[in-house]
């Protein structure tokens, strides 16, 4: 039998997503999020997250669990995990970045923002509009003027793909 | 996976509530601030709100500090190379992240004075993406090579006919958020110090400052470290003399100070100052090697802790095959993540490895033409040399003050 001190109960938290799913996680995993940490410090063990949907929350809990167990030896493993984590569609990345921002998980925010930046770097303005669901509010004359003023940035070929 | 407790089972209806995710401006800000300058210029034409965001002072500042701190230096640091053919052609190269070559592709730079006959110009300094240079007639320019914006500074206000000799320095006054140029004007007849003036980009004007106690012969352009400009100063007024010290000017309060030098003068030779990472460094050259047929020694010193004399450390000595007195260049660049220092003397490249203390001579691709020299290094930034007090204020841009979350560095 294990001694009683070793089986000391781990503190648990319940996170509730915007679509009302509940997830039980260890407190030590959850407090990597500043938002959750602040609530825990105020004595909460039940954390409603009205801005985070289940799909994103499942992925983020995965991320938090992986990064809570960071040691010197699993550096490569975490790198591979992170690489897979961001290998998804732009819409998914936007969901995740909104959630990470709301939850104040700064390392995840940084990784997601840099990933999105790297992936749009070589794209055309038209492709970027589609990816970000932005309507162009320039008149053709206005747009031509901006393009002319920044002519050096329009040299070469652009990536028109949307993924 | 989190243990999912199906007290409130989700339905496919609820899943489909996930609408098209439109990111708030705050998050667009976070994403765009991690891009290099060129795509940012391109994305100005995405929409009016993106243009306003990319042009806002907060964005430019945040972008600058993220770029300077970004460990992936290949993305944001550029080398400005000059090529002897065609005539004084300027190109920018990024350092390659691979070990095989030093530089990646080279791109033409649009030098503002390209079409004028005045082609001999000197770089005074480079900070936050702005490069300050002077021409032989003592005209000074601020130039952002990434955005191609440039500005000619107003006249010095001193009749320079009797002062054919001038030294400058360029730096950033963080306290007043202002870019400043300092000029030493020497009288040509007896080489005495005539005047010291300081230019503020915010005021767009020059004013006189008290000269330093013994600023008789400053050598080279000022080196910006820790909010201060530093010059090697020859106290007898004779350049190449061994009696030299280091003087500094605080750009925020205008105070002069003496900075301890690395050696006690027994080294002899020429001293030029440089910046390595965020530290002041001194390159001491022109000392004959013990075996004089090997050429001369070039010693590189670094002040590891600012203003701590004991922290001056002789990093290494390289042998230079020819007498470098007039050739001691001032380019020393610490390559982040690689523990390597790139030095350039007279068009020759040296790579010093800090870990195993080896020196290698990297071959650089010549891009079809011979490299004449490395002019300077600069950070890609949106900082404008013309819009400091420009007509477009923050309100007019319609950008609300953005509350930024503190992000950890990777």
Short mmCIF file of C-alpha atoms in Angstrom, two decimals, chain B:
data_model
loop_
_atom_site.label_atom_id
_atom_site.label_comp_id
_atom_site.label_asym_id
_atom_site.label_seq_id
_atom_site.Cartn_x
_atom_site.Cartn_y
_atom_site.Cartn_z
CA UNK B 1 -7.95 14.87 -23.37
CA UNK B 2 -9.83 16.46 -20.50
CA UNK B 3 -12.34 14.14 -18.88
CA UNK B 4 -15.51 15.36 -20.45
CA UNK B 5 -18.52 15.24 -18.15
CA UNK B 6 -21.69 15.06 -20.14
CA UNK B 7 -23.91 16.92 -17.74
CA UNK B 8 -24.76 19.36 -20.52
CA UNK B 9 -24.29 17.32 -23.65
CA UNK B 10 -23.37 19.41 -26.63
CA UNK B 11 -25.44 19.06 -29.76
CA UNK B 12 -24.43 19.43 -33.34
CA UNK B 13 -26.66 22.53 -33.41
CA UNK B 14 -24.51 24.17 -30.76
CA UNK B 15 -21.34 23.24 -32.59
CA UNK B 16 -22.58 24.97 -35.69
CA UNK B 17 -23.03 28.19 -33.73
CA UNK B 18 -19.30 28.68 -34.36
CA UNK B 19 -19.70 31.44 -36.87
CA UNK B 20 -17.09 32.82 -39.17
CA UNK B 21 -14.41 33.93 -36.73
CA UNK B 22 -13.68 37.60 -37.24
CA UNK B 23 -10.72 38.63 -35.15
CA UNK B 24 -10.89 41.78 -33.04
CA UNK B 25 -8.43 44.57 -33.83
CA UNK B 26 -6.43 43.73 -30.72
CA UNK B 27 -5.57 40.30 -32.14
CA UNK B 28 -4.91 41.59 -35.66
CA UNK B 29 -2.42 43.91 -33.95
CA UNK B 30 -0.72 40.98 -32.23
CA UNK B 31 -0.43 38.98 -35.46
CA UNK B 32 0.71 41.78 -37.76
CA UNK B 33 3.31 43.06 -35.28
CA UNK B 34 5.22 39.79 -35.86
CA UNK B 35 5.65 40.34 -39.61
CA UNK B 36 8.71 41.77 -41.37
CA UNK B 37 8.38 45.23 -42.96
CA UNK B 38 7.84 44.19 -46.57
CA UNK B 39 4.62 42.21 -46.02
CA UNK B 40 3.37 45.00 -43.75
CA UNK B 41 3.77 47.53 -46.55
CA UNK B 42 1.92 45.12 -48.84
CA UNK B 43 -0.91 44.60 -46.34
CA UNK B 44 -1.55 48.35 -46.08
CA UNK B 45 -3.86 47.81 -49.02
CA UNK B 46 -5.95 45.06 -47.38
CA UNK B 47 -8.38 47.57 -45.86
CA UNK B 48 -8.57 51.05 -44.41
CA UNK B 49 -8.52 49.75 -40.86
CA UNK B 50 -5.40 47.66 -41.56
CA UNK B 51 -3.69 50.73 -43.02
CA UNK B 52 -4.62 52.76 -39.93
CA UNK B 53 -3.40 50.00 -37.63
CA UNK B 54 -0.07 49.47 -39.42
CA UNK B 55 0.56 53.23 -39.49
CA UNK B 56 -0.26 53.89 -35.83
CA UNK B 57 2.56 54.94 -33.48
CA UNK B 58 1.73 52.12 -31.02
CA UNK B 59 1.99 49.55 -33.76
CA UNK B 60 5.30 50.91 -35.05
CA UNK B 61 6.75 50.84 -31.53
CA UNK B 62 5.52 47.37 -30.69
CA UNK B 63 6.68 46.03 -34.04
CA UNK B 64 10.11 47.54 -33.42
CA UNK B 65 10.57 45.99 -30.00
CA UNK B 66 9.27 42.57 -31.09
CA UNK B 67 11.60 42.61 -34.11
CA UNK B 68 14.61 43.64 -32.02
CA UNK B 69 13.91 40.87 -29.50
CA UNK B 70 13.00 38.21 -32.03
CA UNK B 71 15.46 35.38 -31.80
CA UNK B 72 15.01 34.62 -35.46
CA UNK B 73 17.45 37.34 -36.54
CA UNK B 74 17.29 36.26 -40.19
CA UNK B 75 13.84 37.74 -40.39
CA UNK B 76 14.59 41.23 -39.15
CA UNK B 77 18.32 42.04 -39.38
CA UNK B 78 19.81 43.18 -42.65
CA UNK B 79 23.30 43.85 -43.88
CA UNK B 80 23.83 46.75 -46.23
CA UNK B 81 26.55 45.83 -48.69
CA UNK B 82 28.10 48.06 -51.26
CA UNK B 83 29.34 46.62 -54.53
CA UNK B 84 32.04 48.13 -56.66
CA UNK B 85 30.29 47.13 -59.86
CA UNK B 86 28.04 48.61 -61.04
CA UNK B 87 29.21 51.82 -59.53
CA UNK B 88 28.46 51.95 -55.81
CA UNK B 89 25.48 49.72 -56.07
CA UNK B 90 23.86 49.04 -52.69
CA UNK B 91 22.21 45.80 -51.76
CA UNK B 92 20.66 44.39 -48.63
CA UNK B 93 21.25 40.83 -47.51
CA UNK B 94 19.82 38.88 -44.64
CA UNK B 95 22.00 36.53 -42.70
CA UNK B 96 21.35 32.98 -43.65
CA UNK B 97 20.16 30.64 -40.95
CA UNK B 98 21.96 27.76 -42.63
CA UNK B 99 25.57 26.99 -41.98
CA UNK B 100 26.54 26.67 -45.61
CA UNK B 101 26.44 30.32 -46.56
CA UNK B 102 26.66 33.55 -44.67
CA UNK B 103 24.05 35.47 -46.60
CA UNK B 104 20.88 34.62 -48.42
CA UNK B 105 19.74 36.41 -51.52
CA UNK B 106 20.65 40.05 -52.03
CA UNK B 107 18.14 42.73 -52.95
CA UNK B 108 18.78 46.13 -54.46
CA UNK B 109 18.45 49.05 -52.11
CA UNK B 110 16.98 52.29 -53.25
CA UNK B 111 19.56 54.75 -52.03
CA UNK B 112 18.10 58.27 -51.88
CA UNK B 113 21.11 59.94 -53.48
CA UNK B 114 21.56 57.27 -56.10
CA UNK B 115 20.92 59.59 -59.00
CA UNK B 116 23.11 62.39 -57.76
CA UNK B 117 26.77 62.82 -58.40
CA UNK B 118 27.64 62.82 -54.71
CA UNK B 119 28.43 59.21 -54.16
CA UNK B 120 30.94 59.39 -51.36
CA UNK B 121 28.99 59.24 -48.17
CA UNK B 122 29.57 57.90 -44.70
CA UNK B 123 27.23 56.09 -42.37
CA UNK B 124 27.00 57.92 -39.06
CA UNK B 125 24.91 55.32 -37.29
CA UNK B 126 22.01 52.93 -37.50
CA UNK B 127 19.33 52.53 -34.87
CA UNK B 128 15.76 51.24 -34.81
CA UNK B 129 15.75 50.83 -38.57
CA UNK B 130 16.92 54.38 -39.29
CA UNK B 131 20.29 54.92 -40.93
CA UNK B 132 21.96 58.33 -40.61
CA UNK B 133 24.57 59.24 -43.21
CA UNK B 134 26.55 62.29 -44.26
CA UNK B 135 27.89 63.46 -47.59
CA UNK B 136 31.19 65.31 -48.20
CA UNK B 137 29.45 68.69 -47.94
CA UNK B 138 28.28 67.93 -44.41
CA UNK B 139 24.69 67.36 -45.44
CA UNK B 140 23.06 64.82 -43.17
CA UNK B 141 20.26 62.42 -44.00
CA UNK B 142 18.03 60.03 -42.11
CA UNK B 143 16.92 57.08 -44.13
CA UNK B 144 14.75 54.05 -43.48
CA UNK B 145 15.95 51.57 -46.13
CA UNK B 146 13.00 49.23 -45.47
CA UNK B 147 10.29 51.80 -46.18
CA UNK B 148 12.48 53.94 -48.49
CA UNK B 149 11.53 57.09 -46.60
CA UNK B 150 14.27 59.62 -46.06
CA UNK B 151 14.78 63.12 -44.81
CA UNK B 152 17.54 65.66 -45.30
CA UNK B 153 18.34 67.34 -42.01
CA UNK B 154 18.27 71.13 -41.83
CA UNK B 155 21.55 73.01 -42.11
CA UNK B 156 23.90 72.93 -39.20
CA UNK B 157 23.61 76.66 -38.64
CA UNK B 158 27.38 77.11 -38.60
CA UNK B 159 29.38 78.32 -41.56
CA UNK B 160 31.28 75.22 -42.47
CA UNK B 161 33.67 76.87 -44.90
CA UNK B 162 36.25 77.13 -42.14
CA UNK B 163 35.54 73.76 -40.72
CA UNK B 164 36.27 71.04 -43.14
CA UNK B 165 36.46 68.45 -40.45
CA UNK B 166 33.43 67.07 -38.66
CA UNK B 167 32.43 64.02 -36.64
CA UNK B 168 28.93 62.83 -35.95
CA UNK B 169 26.95 60.39 -33.87
CA UNK B 170 23.37 59.17 -34.13
CA UNK B 171 21.23 57.75 -31.34
CA UNK B 172 17.84 57.50 -29.70
CA UNK B 173 16.72 59.43 -26.62
CA UNK B 174 14.28 57.05 -25.01
CA UNK B 175 13.18 59.51 -22.31
CA UNK B 176 11.94 62.02 -24.88
CA UNK B 177 11.20 59.44 -27.59
CA UNK B 178 13.41 61.39 -29.95
CA UNK B 179 16.15 60.62 -32.47
CA UNK B 180 19.25 62.79 -32.13
CA UNK B 181 22.36 63.55 -34.15
CA UNK B 182 25.43 65.03 -32.49
CA UNK B 183 28.02 66.92 -34.52
CA UNK B 184 31.60 67.95 -33.62
CA UNK B 185 32.91 70.73 -35.83
CA UNK B 186 36.67 71.24 -35.95
CA UNK B 187 38.35 74.33 -37.24
CA UNK B 188 40.44 73.40 -40.26
CA UNK B 189 43.36 75.74 -39.56
CA UNK B 190 44.48 74.38 -36.21
CA UNK B 191 42.13 71.42 -35.81
CA UNK B 192 40.69 72.93 -32.65
CA UNK B 193 37.18 72.03 -31.59
CA UNK B 194 34.94 74.76 -32.86
CA UNK B 195 31.49 73.71 -31.80
CA UNK B 196 29.35 70.79 -30.67
CA UNK B 197 25.73 70.74 -31.74
CA UNK B 198 22.85 68.38 -31.23
CA UNK B 199 19.94 67.85 -33.59
CA UNK B 200 16.51 66.70 -32.40
CA UNK B 201 14.19 65.07 -34.92
CA UNK B 202 11.16 66.10 -32.86
CA UNK B 203 12.15 69.77 -32.92
CA UNK B 204 13.73 69.43 -36.35
CA UNK B 205 16.47 71.83 -35.32
CA UNK B 206 20.05 72.05 -34.05
CA UNK B 207 21.17 73.57 -30.77
CA UNK B 208 24.62 74.12 -29.29
CA UNK B 209 25.78 72.02 -26.38
CA UNK B 210 28.74 72.44 -24.05
CA UNK B 211 31.74 70.69 -25.52
CA UNK B 212 33.35 67.94 -23.45
CA UNK B 213 36.27 68.85 -21.20
CA UNK B 214 38.94 67.37 -23.42
CA UNK B 215 37.13 66.43 -26.59
CA UNK B 216 40.03 67.39 -28.75
CA UNK B 217 40.05 64.75 -31.41
CA UNK B 218 37.16 62.37 -31.54
CA UNK B 219 37.71 59.56 -33.97
CA UNK B 220 35.08 57.84 -36.05
CA UNK B 221 31.35 58.14 -35.60
CA UNK B 222 29.65 57.94 -32.21
CA UNK B 223 28.63 54.51 -31.00
CA UNK B 224 25.26 54.22 -29.32
CA UNK B 225 25.08 52.06 -26.18
CA UNK B 226 22.92 52.43 -23.08
CA UNK B 227 21.27 55.69 -24.16
CA UNK B 228 24.65 57.34 -24.71
CA UNK B 229 26.87 58.08 -27.67
CA UNK B 230 30.54 57.12 -27.31
CA UNK B 231 33.62 58.32 -29.12
CA UNK B 232 37.25 57.37 -28.97
CA UNK B 233 38.94 60.67 -28.17
CA UNK B 234 42.57 61.56 -28.66
CA UNK B 235 43.40 63.91 -25.83
CA UNK B 236 46.34 65.54 -27.53
CA UNK B 237 44.26 66.17 -30.62
CA UNK B 238 46.59 64.02 -32.67
CA UNK B 239 44.86 61.06 -34.23
CA UNK B 240 46.81 57.78 -34.00
CA UNK B 241 48.49 59.01 -30.86
CA UNK B 242 48.43 56.62 -27.94
CA UNK B 243 46.95 59.16 -25.52
CA UNK B 244 43.30 58.47 -25.96
CA UNK B 245 40.24 57.99 -23.84
CA UNK B 246 36.55 57.34 -24.34
CA UNK B 247 33.96 60.06 -23.86
CA UNK B 248 30.21 59.67 -23.81
CA UNK B 249 27.23 61.99 -24.16
CA UNK B 250 23.91 61.13 -22.52
CA UNK B 251 21.27 61.95 -25.14
CA UNK B 252 18.55 62.49 -22.52
CA UNK B 253 20.29 64.97 -20.22
CA UNK B 254 23.17 66.17 -22.41
CA UNK B 255 25.87 65.28 -19.86
CA UNK B 256 29.40 64.31 -20.86
CA UNK B 257 31.21 61.55 -19.10
CA UNK B 258 34.52 59.73 -19.36
CA UNK B 259 34.34 55.99 -19.84
CA UNK B 260 37.19 53.77 -18.73
CA UNK B 261 39.12 52.30 -21.60
CA UNK B 262 40.01 48.64 -21.97
CA UNK B 263 43.78 48.82 -21.78
CA UNK B 264 46.26 51.25 -20.37
CA UNK B 265 47.60 52.54 -23.60
CA UNK B 266 50.47 50.11 -23.91
CA UNK B 267 48.66 48.44 -26.79
CA UNK B 268 49.26 51.35 -29.12
CA UNK B 269 47.73 51.45 -32.55
CA UNK B 270 44.37 52.77 -33.56
CA UNK B 271 41.28 52.39 -31.43
CA UNK B 272 37.86 52.26 -32.93
CA UNK B 273 34.71 51.74 -30.97
CA UNK B 274 31.94 49.43 -31.97
CA UNK B 275 28.82 47.82 -30.60
CA UNK B 276 28.57 44.10 -30.05
CA UNK B 277 25.12 42.94 -29.08
CA UNK B 278 24.23 45.60 -26.52
CA UNK B 279 27.77 46.15 -25.32
CA UNK B 280 30.38 48.72 -26.16
CA UNK B 281 33.35 47.14 -27.86
CA UNK B 282 36.73 48.48 -28.79
CA UNK B 283 38.72 47.28 -31.75
CA UNK B 284 42.35 48.05 -31.34
CA UNK B 285 44.35 47.61 -34.50
CA UNK B 286 47.55 48.34 -36.27
CA UNK B 287 49.77 46.63 -33.71
CA UNK B 288 52.57 44.73 -35.36
CA UNK B 289 52.53 41.01 -34.66
CA UNK B 290 55.52 39.38 -33.05
CA UNK B 291 56.11 37.82 -36.44
CA UNK B 292 55.73 40.91 -38.48
CA UNK B 293 55.41 39.01 -41.74
CA UNK B 294 52.04 37.77 -40.49
CA UNK B 295 50.79 41.31 -40.56
CA UNK B 296 49.23 43.16 -37.70
CA UNK B 297 47.14 42.16 -34.72
CA UNK B 298 43.58 43.31 -34.28
CA UNK B 299 42.34 42.98 -30.72
CA UNK B 300 38.65 42.99 -29.95
CA UNK B 301 37.61 44.09 -26.46
CA UNK B 302 34.12 44.07 -25.00
CA UNK B 303 32.84 45.95 -21.95
CA UNK B 304 30.57 43.24 -20.59
CA UNK B 305 29.10 45.38 -17.79
CA UNK B 306 28.48 48.98 -18.71
CA UNK B 307 30.81 51.42 -16.91
CA UNK B 308 32.59 48.64 -15.03
CA UNK B 309 36.24 48.98 -15.97
CA UNK B 310 37.11 45.47 -14.81
CA UNK B 311 34.53 44.02 -17.17
CA UNK B 312 36.52 45.03 -20.26
CA UNK B 313 37.51 41.66 -21.69
CA UNK B 314 39.86 40.97 -24.56
CA UNK B 315 37.72 38.62 -26.59
CA UNK B 316 40.23 37.63 -29.22
CA UNK B 317 42.98 38.69 -31.55
CA UNK B 318 42.90 38.26 -35.28
CA UNK B 319 45.84 38.60 -37.58
CA UNK B 320 45.31 40.93 -40.45
CA UNK B 321 47.58 40.44 -43.43
CA UNK B 322 48.02 44.11 -44.25
CA UNK B 323 48.51 47.21 -42.22
CA UNK B 324 44.97 48.14 -41.36
CA UNK B 325 45.50 51.64 -40.02
CA UNK B 326 43.16 53.22 -42.47
CA UNK B 327 41.20 50.08 -43.02
CA UNK B 328 40.01 49.13 -39.55
CA UNK B 329 36.34 48.88 -40.23
CA UNK B 330 33.75 49.25 -37.57
CA UNK B 331 31.49 46.39 -38.34
CA UNK B 332 31.23 43.81 -35.61
CA UNK B 333 28.01 41.90 -35.45
CA UNK B 334 27.03 39.38 -32.81
CA UNK B 335 25.06 36.64 -34.49
CA UNK B 336 22.33 35.65 -32.05
CA UNK B 337 21.80 31.97 -31.24
CA UNK B 338 25.01 31.02 -32.98
CA UNK B 339 27.58 32.33 -30.51
CA UNK B 340 29.46 33.82 -33.40
CA UNK B 341 30.76 37.27 -34.10
CA UNK B 342 31.03 38.50 -37.64
CA UNK B 343 33.79 41.03 -38.17
CA UNK B 344 34.57 42.91 -41.31
CA UNK B 345 37.92 44.55 -41.92
CA UNK B 346 38.59 46.12 -45.25
CA UNK B 347 36.06 44.00 -47.08
CA UNK B 348 37.34 40.76 -45.51
CA UNK B 349 34.99 38.71 -43.38
CA UNK B 350 35.97 36.97 -40.15
CA UNK B 351 33.73 34.71 -38.12
CA UNK B 352 34.80 34.25 -34.54
CA UNK B 353 33.23 31.40 -32.62
CA UNK B 354 32.80 32.30 -28.96
CA UNK B 355 32.52 28.69 -27.85
CA UNK B 356 35.59 27.08 -29.36
CA UNK B 357 37.40 30.37 -30.03
CA UNK B 358 38.05 29.44 -33.64
CA UNK B 359 38.25 31.93 -36.46
CA UNK B 360 36.92 31.09 -39.89
CA UNK B 361 36.85 33.08 -43.08
CA UNK B 362 33.43 32.58 -44.60
CA UNK B 363 33.04 32.80 -48.34
CA UNK B 364 30.21 35.06 -49.27
CA UNK B 365 28.28 34.76 -52.47
CA UNK B 366 29.16 37.69 -54.65
CA UNK B 367 25.76 37.91 -56.32
CA UNK B 368 27.47 38.49 -59.62
CA UNK B 369 29.56 41.42 -58.40
CA UNK B 370 32.42 42.02 -56.01
CA UNK B 371 31.53 43.16 -52.53
CA UNK B 372 33.26 46.41 -51.79
CA UNK B 373 32.33 46.75 -48.15
CA UNK B 374 29.71 46.17 -45.53
CA UNK B 375 28.23 49.59 -45.02
CA UNK B 376 26.15 48.93 -41.95
CA UNK B 377 23.64 46.60 -40.38
CA UNK B 378 20.08 47.67 -39.72
CA UNK B 379 16.87 46.37 -38.27
CA UNK B 380 13.79 46.22 -40.46
CA UNK B 381 11.36 48.74 -38.96
CA UNK B 382 8.51 51.09 -39.82
CA UNK B 383 10.02 53.99 -37.89
CA UNK B 384 9.64 57.03 -40.06
CA UNK B 385 12.29 59.73 -40.39
CA UNK B 386 9.66 62.22 -41.52
CA UNK B 387 6.51 61.64 -39.51
CA UNK B 388 7.77 62.31 -35.99
CA UNK B 389 5.67 65.42 -35.56
CA UNK B 390 3.84 64.83 -38.77
CA UNK B 391 0.40 66.07 -39.61
CA UNK B 392 -1.26 62.72 -38.98
CA UNK B 393 -1.94 62.37 -35.28
CA UNK B 394 -3.22 59.31 -33.54
CA UNK B 395 -6.82 60.55 -33.44
CA UNK B 396 -6.80 61.26 -37.12
CA UNK B 397 -5.69 57.75 -37.81
CA UNK B 398 -8.70 56.64 -35.80
CA UNK B 399 -6.77 54.10 -33.84
CA UNK B 400 -7.91 53.52 -30.34
CA UNK B 401 -5.41 52.94 -27.62
CA UNK B 402 -4.74 49.25 -27.59
CA UNK B 403 -4.41 47.42 -24.36
CA UNK B 404 -1.69 44.92 -24.82
CA UNK B 405 -1.23 41.77 -22.90
CA UNK B 406 2.31 41.15 -21.82
CA UNK B 407 3.62 38.40 -24.03
CA UNK B 408 6.44 36.14 -23.10
CA UNK B 409 9.30 35.76 -25.50
CA UNK B 410 9.74 32.43 -27.13
#
